[in-house]
Coordinates of C-alpha atoms in Angstrom, one line a residue:
X1 CA -5.0 78.0 161.6
X2 CA -1.7 79.4 160.4
X3 CA -1.4 82.6 158.4
X4 CA 1.6 83.1 156.2
X5 CA 2.5 86.7 155.2
X6 CA 4.7 87.0 152.2
X7 CA 7.8 89.1 152.5
X8 CA 6.8 91.5 149.8
X9 CA 3.4 92.0 151.4
X10 CA 5.0 92.6 154.8
X11 CA 7.3 95.3 153.4
X12 CA 4.5 97.0 151.6
X13 CA 2.5 97.2 154.9
X14 CA 5.5 98.6 156.8
X15 CA 6.2 101.1 154.0
X16 CA 2.7 102.3 154.1
X17 CA 3.1 103.0 157.8
X18 CA 6.3 104.9 157.1
X19 CA 8.5 102.5 158.9
X20 CA 10.6 101.3 155.9
X21 CA 11.0 102.5 152.4
X22 CA 10.5 100.4 149.3
X23 CA 13.1 100.3 146.5
X24 CA 12.3 102.9 143.9
X25 CA 9.6 104.5 146.0
X26 CA 11.7 106.5 148.6
X27 CA 10.9 109.8 147.0
X28 CA 7.2 109.1 147.1
X29 CA 7.2 107.8 150.7
X30 CA 9.8 110.1 152.4
X31 CA 9.4 113.8 153.1
X32 CA 12.8 115.6 153.4
X33 CA 12.6 118.1 156.2
X34 CA 15.5 120.6 156.3
X35 CA 17.2 120.9 159.7
X36 CA 16.0 123.8 161.8
X37 CA 19.0 123.9 164.2
X38 CA 21.8 126.0 162.8
X39 CA 24.1 126.0 165.7
X40 CA 24.4 127.8 169.0
X41 CA 24.2 131.6 168.8
X42 CA 27.6 133.3 168.5
X43 CA 28.7 136.6 170.0
X44 CA 27.7 139.5 167.8
X45 CA 27.5 143.3 167.6
X46 CA 24.7 143.6 170.1
X47 CA 25.7 140.7 172.5
X48 CA 28.0 140.5 175.4
X49 CA 31.6 139.4 174.5
X50 CA 33.6 137.0 176.7
X51 CA 37.1 138.2 177.4
X52 CA 40.2 137.3 179.4
X53 CA 42.7 139.5 181.1
X54 CA 46.4 139.7 181.4
X55 CA 47.1 137.8 178.2
X56 CA 50.6 138.4 176.8
X57 CA 50.7 139.0 173.1
X58 CA 53.0 136.0 172.3
X59 CA 51.9 133.2 169.9
X60 CA 51.5 130.4 172.5
X61 CA 49.4 132.6 174.9
X62 CA 47.2 134.0 172.2
X63 CA 46.7 130.5 170.6
X64 CA 45.5 128.9 173.8
X65 CA 43.0 131.7 174.4
X66 CA 41.7 131.4 170.8
X67 CA 41.4 127.6 171.3
X68 CA 38.8 128.1 174.0
X69 CA 36.8 130.5 171.9
X70 CA 37.8 133.8 173.4
X71 CA 38.3 136.7 170.9
X72 CA 38.7 139.7 173.3
X73 CA 41.3 140.5 175.8
X74 CA 42.2 143.2 178.3
X75 CA 45.4 144.1 180.1
X76 CA 47.2 146.8 182.0
X77 CA 48.2 149.9 180.2
X78 CA 51.6 151.6 180.0
X79 CA 52.8 154.5 182.1
X80 CA 50.9 157.7 181.4
X81 CA 50.7 159.7 179.2
X82 CA 50.0 157.0 176.6
X83 CA 50.9 157.6 172.9
X84 CA 48.8 156.6 169.9
X85 CA 51.7 154.7 168.5
X86 CA 52.1 152.6 171.6
X87 CA 48.4 151.8 172.0
X88 CA 48.1 151.0 168.3
X89 CA 51.2 148.7 168.5
X90 CA 49.6 146.8 171.4
X91 CA 46.3 146.4 169.5
X92 CA 48.2 145.2 166.4
X93 CA 50.1 142.6 168.4
X94 CA 46.9 141.0 169.6
X95 CA 45.2 141.4 166.3
X96 CA 48.0 139.3 164.7
X97 CA 46.9 136.5 167.0
X98 CA 43.2 136.9 166.1
X99 CA 42.4 138.8 169.3
X100 CA 40.8 142.2 169.9
X101 CA 42.3 144.3 172.7
X102 CA 39.2 145.8 174.1
X103 CA 40.1 147.3 177.5
X104 CA 43.3 148.8 179.0
X105 CA 43.7 149.6 182.7
X106 CA 45.0 153.1 183.4
X107 CA 46.8 154.2 186.5
X108 CA 49.5 156.6 187.7
X109 CA 47.3 159.5 188.9
X110 CA 47.6 159.1 192.7
X111 CA 48.1 162.8 193.1
X112 CA 44.5 163.2 191.9
X113 CA 43.2 160.6 194.3
X114 CA 45.2 161.8 197.2
X115 CA 44.7 165.6 196.5
X116 CA 48.3 166.6 195.9
X117 CA 49.8 169.5 194.0
X118 CA 50.6 167.3 190.9
X119 CA 46.9 166.5 190.3
X120 CA 46.3 168.8 187.4
X121 CA 49.4 167.6 185.6
X122 CA 48.3 164.0 186.0
X123 CA 44.8 164.8 184.7
X124 CA 46.5 166.3 181.6
X125 CA 48.3 163.0 181.2
X126 CA 45.1 161.0 181.5
X127 CA 43.5 163.2 178.9
X128 CA 46.4 162.7 176.6
X129 CA 46.1 159.0 177.1
X130 CA 42.3 159.0 176.4
X131 CA 43.0 160.9 173.1
X132 CA 45.7 158.4 172.1
X133 CA 43.4 155.5 172.9
X134 CA 40.6 157.0 170.8
X135 CA 42.9 157.5 167.8
X136 CA 44.1 154.0 168.1
X137 CA 40.6 152.6 168.3
X138 CA 40.5 151.3 171.9
X139 CA 36.9 151.0 173.1
X140 CA 37.3 151.1 176.9
X141 CA 39.6 152.4 179.6
X142 CA 39.2 151.0 183.1
X143 CA 40.5 152.6 186.2
X144 CA 40.4 152.6 190.0
X145 CA 40.0 155.5 192.4
X146 CA 41.3 153.9 195.6
X147 CA 42.8 156.0 198.5
X148 CA 44.0 152.6 199.8
X149 CA 43.1 149.0 198.8
X150 CA 42.8 146.7 201.8
X151 CA 43.9 143.4 200.2
X152 CA 45.6 142.1 203.3
X153 CA 42.2 140.6 204.5
X154 CA 42.3 137.9 201.8
X155 CA 43.1 134.3 202.8
X156 CA 42.8 130.9 201.2
X157 CA 39.9 128.6 202.1
X158 CA 39.6 125.0 201.1
X159 CA 36.7 124.4 198.7
X160 CA 35.1 121.4 197.2
X161 CA 37.4 118.4 196.7
X162 CA 40.3 120.5 198.0
X163 CA 40.0 123.3 195.4
X164 CA 41.3 126.8 196.5
X165 CA 38.7 129.4 197.3
X166 CA 39.5 133.1 198.2
X167 CA 38.0 134.2 201.4
X168 CA 37.9 137.8 202.9
X169 CA 38.1 138.6 206.6
X170 CA 38.0 142.3 207.5
X171 CA 39.2 141.5 211.0
X172 CA 42.6 140.5 209.6
X173 CA 43.3 144.0 208.3
X174 CA 40.9 146.6 209.6
X175 CA 43.5 148.2 212.0
X176 CA 46.4 148.5 209.5
X177 CA 47.8 152.0 209.2
X178 CA 48.0 154.1 206.0
X179 CA 50.9 153.2 203.6
X180 CA 53.8 155.6 203.6
X181 CA 52.9 158.7 201.6
X182 CA 49.3 157.8 201.1
X183 CA 47.7 159.5 204.1
X184 CA 44.0 159.2 205.1
X185 CA 41.1 160.6 203.3
X186 CA 37.4 161.2 203.9
X187 CA 34.8 160.2 201.3
X188 CA 33.8 163.9 200.9
X189 CA 37.3 164.8 200.0
X190 CA 37.6 162.0 197.5
X191 CA 34.2 162.9 195.9
X192 CA 35.3 166.5 195.4
X193 CA 38.5 165.3 193.7
X194 CA 36.6 162.8 191.6
X195 CA 34.2 165.5 190.4
X196 CA 37.1 167.7 189.3
X197 CA 38.7 164.7 187.6
X198 CA 35.5 163.7 185.8
X199 CA 34.6 167.2 184.7
X200 CA 38.0 167.3 182.9
X201 CA 38.2 163.8 181.4
X202 CA 34.6 162.8 180.5
X203 CA 34.2 165.4 177.8
X204 CA 37.5 164.2 176.3
X205 CA 36.3 160.6 176.5
X206 CA 33.1 161.5 174.7
X207 CA 35.1 163.2 171.9
X208 CA 37.5 160.2 171.6
X209 CA 34.6 157.7 171.8
X210 CA 36.4 155.8 174.6
X211 CA 34.2 154.7 177.5
X212 CA 35.5 155.0 181.0
X213 CA 34.9 152.1 183.5
X214 CA 35.5 152.7 187.2
X215 CA 35.9 149.6 189.3
X216 CA 34.0 149.7 192.6
X217 CA 35.9 149.4 195.8
X218 CA 37.0 145.8 196.2
X219 CA 37.0 144.6 198.9
X220 CA 34.0 147.0 199.8
X221 CA 35.0 147.4 203.4
X222 CA 33.9 150.7 205.2
X223 CA 37.4 151.8 206.1
X224 CA 40.6 151.0 204.2
X225 CA 43.8 151.8 206.1
X226 CA 42.2 154.8 207.7
X227 CA 40.4 156.1 204.6
X228 CA 36.7 156.0 203.8
X229 CA 35.7 154.3 200.6
X230 CA 34.4 156.3 197.6
X231 CA 32.6 153.4 195.8
X232 CA 31.8 150.9 198.6
X233 CA 27.9 150.8 198.3
X234 CA 25.4 150.9 195.5
X235 CA 24.3 154.4 196.7
X236 CA 28.0 155.4 196.4
X237 CA 28.0 154.1 192.8
X238 CA 24.9 156.1 191.9
X239 CA 26.4 159.3 193.5
X240 CA 29.7 158.9 191.6
X241 CA 27.9 158.3 188.2
X242 CA 25.8 161.4 188.8
X243 CA 28.8 163.6 189.3
X244 CA 29.0 163.9 185.5
X245 CA 26.1 162.2 183.8
X246 CA 27.3 160.5 180.6
X247 CA 27.5 156.9 179.3
X248 CA 31.2 157.6 179.1
X249 CA 31.3 158.1 182.8
X250 CA 30.4 154.5 183.5
X251 CA 31.7 151.6 185.6
X252 CA 32.8 148.0 185.8
X253 CA 29.7 146.2 187.0
X254 CA 31.2 143.5 189.3
X255 CA 28.4 141.1 190.2
X256 CA 30.6 139.5 192.9
X257 CA 31.2 142.8 194.7
X258 CA 27.5 143.6 194.4
X259 CA 26.6 140.5 196.3
X260 CA 29.4 141.1 198.8
X261 CA 27.6 144.3 199.7
X262 CA 24.4 142.3 200.3
X263 CA 22.7 143.6 197.1
X264 CA 20.8 141.8 194.3
X265 CA 23.1 141.7 191.3
X266 CA 20.3 141.2 188.8
X267 CA 18.4 144.3 190.1
X268 CA 21.6 146.4 190.2
X269 CA 22.5 145.2 186.7
X270 CA 19.1 146.3 185.4
X271 CA 19.4 149.7 187.1
X272 CA 22.8 150.4 185.7
X273 CA 22.1 148.9 182.3
X274 CA 19.0 151.0 181.7
X275 CA 21.1 154.1 182.2
X276 CA 23.8 152.8 179.8
X277 CA 26.6 153.1 182.3
X278 CA 27.9 149.5 182.3
X279 CA 31.1 149.7 180.4
X280 CA 32.7 146.4 181.5
X281 CA 31.5 143.4 183.5
X282 CA 33.2 141.2 186.0
X283 CA 31.4 137.8 186.2
X284 CA 32.1 135.9 189.4
X285 CA 30.3 134.3 192.3
X286 CA 30.6 134.5 196.1
X287 CA 29.1 133.2 199.3
X288 CA 28.5 136.0 201.8
X289 CA 28.4 135.4 205.6
X290 CA 28.3 139.1 206.5
X291 CA 28.0 141.8 203.9
X292 CA 31.1 143.9 203.2
X293 CA 33.4 142.2 205.6
X294 CA 33.1 138.3 205.5
X295 CA 32.7 136.3 202.3
X296 CA 34.3 133.7 200.1
X297 CA 34.8 133.7 196.3
X298 CA 33.7 130.3 194.9
X299 CA 33.3 128.5 191.6
X300 CA 30.8 130.2 189.3
X301 CA 28.2 127.5 189.8
X302 CA 28.4 127.4 193.5
X303 CA 27.5 130.8 195.0
X304 CA 24.8 133.3 195.9
X305 CA 24.9 135.3 192.6
X306 CA 22.2 134.4 190.1
X307 CA 24.7 134.5 187.2
X308 CA 22.1 133.3 184.6
X309 CA 19.8 136.1 185.8
X310 CA 22.7 138.6 185.3
X311 CA 23.5 137.2 181.9
X312 CA 19.9 137.2 180.8
X313 CA 19.5 140.8 181.9
X314 CA 22.6 141.9 180.0
X315 CA 21.3 140.1 176.9
X316 CA 17.9 141.8 177.3
X317 CA 19.7 145.1 177.4
X318 CA 21.7 144.2 174.3
X319 CA 24.8 145.0 176.3
X320 CA 27.5 145.0 173.6
X321 CA 30.8 145.1 175.6
X322 CA 33.0 142.7 177.4
X323 CA 32.3 140.2 180.2
X324 CA 35.3 139.0 182.1
X325 CA 34.7 135.6 184.0
X326 CA 37.5 136.4 186.5
X327 CA 39.1 135.0 189.6
X328 CA 39.6 131.4 188.6
X329 CA 39.7 128.9 191.5
X330 CA 42.8 126.9 192.2
X331 CA 42.5 123.4 191.0
X332 CA 45.0 120.6 191.0
X333 CA 46.0 120.7 187.3
X334 CA 47.0 124.4 187.8
X335 CA 48.8 123.7 191.1
X336 CA 50.8 121.0 189.4
X337 CA 52.0 123.5 186.9
X338 CA 53.1 125.9 189.7
X339 CA 50.5 128.6 189.2
X340 CA 51.0 132.1 190.6
X341 CA 48.0 134.2 191.5
X342 CA 47.8 137.5 193.4
X343 CA 44.9 136.2 195.4
X344 CA 45.2 133.3 198.0
X345 CA 43.3 130.4 196.6
X346 CA 43.3 131.8 193.1
X347 CA 43.9 129.6 190.1
X348 CA 45.5 129.6 186.6
X349 CA 44.6 128.9 183.0
X350 CA 42.8 125.6 183.7
X351 CA 40.5 127.4 186.1
X352 CA 40.0 130.1 183.5
X353 CA 38.9 127.5 180.9
X354 CA 36.2 126.4 183.4
X355 CA 35.1 130.0 183.9
X356 CA 35.0 130.7 180.2
X357 CA 33.0 127.5 179.4
X358 CA 30.5 128.3 182.2
X359 CA 30.1 132.0 181.1
X360 CA 29.7 131.0 177.4
X361 CA 27.0 128.4 178.3
X362 CA 25.2 131.1 180.3
X363 CA 25.5 133.5 177.3
X364 CA 24.2 131.0 174.7
X365 CA 21.4 129.9 177.0
X366 CA 20.3 133.6 177.5
X367 CA 20.5 134.3 173.7
X368 CA 18.2 131.3 172.9
X369 CA 15.5 132.3 175.4

């Protein structure tokens, strides 16, 4: 026996099941549900902020940085003492391109580090620079406290598909002599000088509302051209931060350096963040063969640092300052453009695009947990 279902009857049946709508009855049969997804979470007042470094304030450079979603930059500062007019002019140059200058590196006080007679005059110049930065509205000043930096141990290593990685081998450079005029220095001597320096500059930083961020020793080798290191272990970091306890006496938390020392970057991030002394972040990954002396900087997705764990911890803390996904790897598209990088195996802007995209994905994922 054959059954014939009329077209109208079939459509009515399907409509009742919600599979089709009948003319003139859409409103009755269809429930309009507003979309719940409003887009990925953006950077905000209480979130980390992706930044890039060494951007020149010309229109093409700023435009390409804005195109990949970066709104914050850092760069090296002028000779000390800084002036308010100079710092404000630099801020305004970047602002014209839609970028916020968030962090300037200060240098030029080797007499302080090396314990020379000109130390107090240079401290006065640093104080003047902090005051100028505060008046101009700069949030962070970054600095180093190296007696010597042992960069001669870096070498290029071939990574995946021929990409350039940056390896470090202490054996290549451990016996180098001090540079002319630098001398050799014990850690105790450097700590005493650092305490004198911090006691003078941290109160000024507090008044100016400018946070100070000391970068740890990188590479974190035990002896650098005959001098002991002041910031080469996590215990060293704690000791330095306790010389003058203040959020304005903070540091650049480098999760790559942390792993190079054999430490857990997530745990160290939690310790520092809970004390509000992370004033800048370097976001990179490494593979360590022997802590302190033998390791390789790799792509962000390919190392021993739990970068999502670090980002999640920073988001949990409501860390509100900058994250720099630094040390791009050398890839062919940059090599074809004749990149120049201070590190063997280091890359250019195409590598930075990769770093920024990876860091932003980590940030947005952490913000949606």
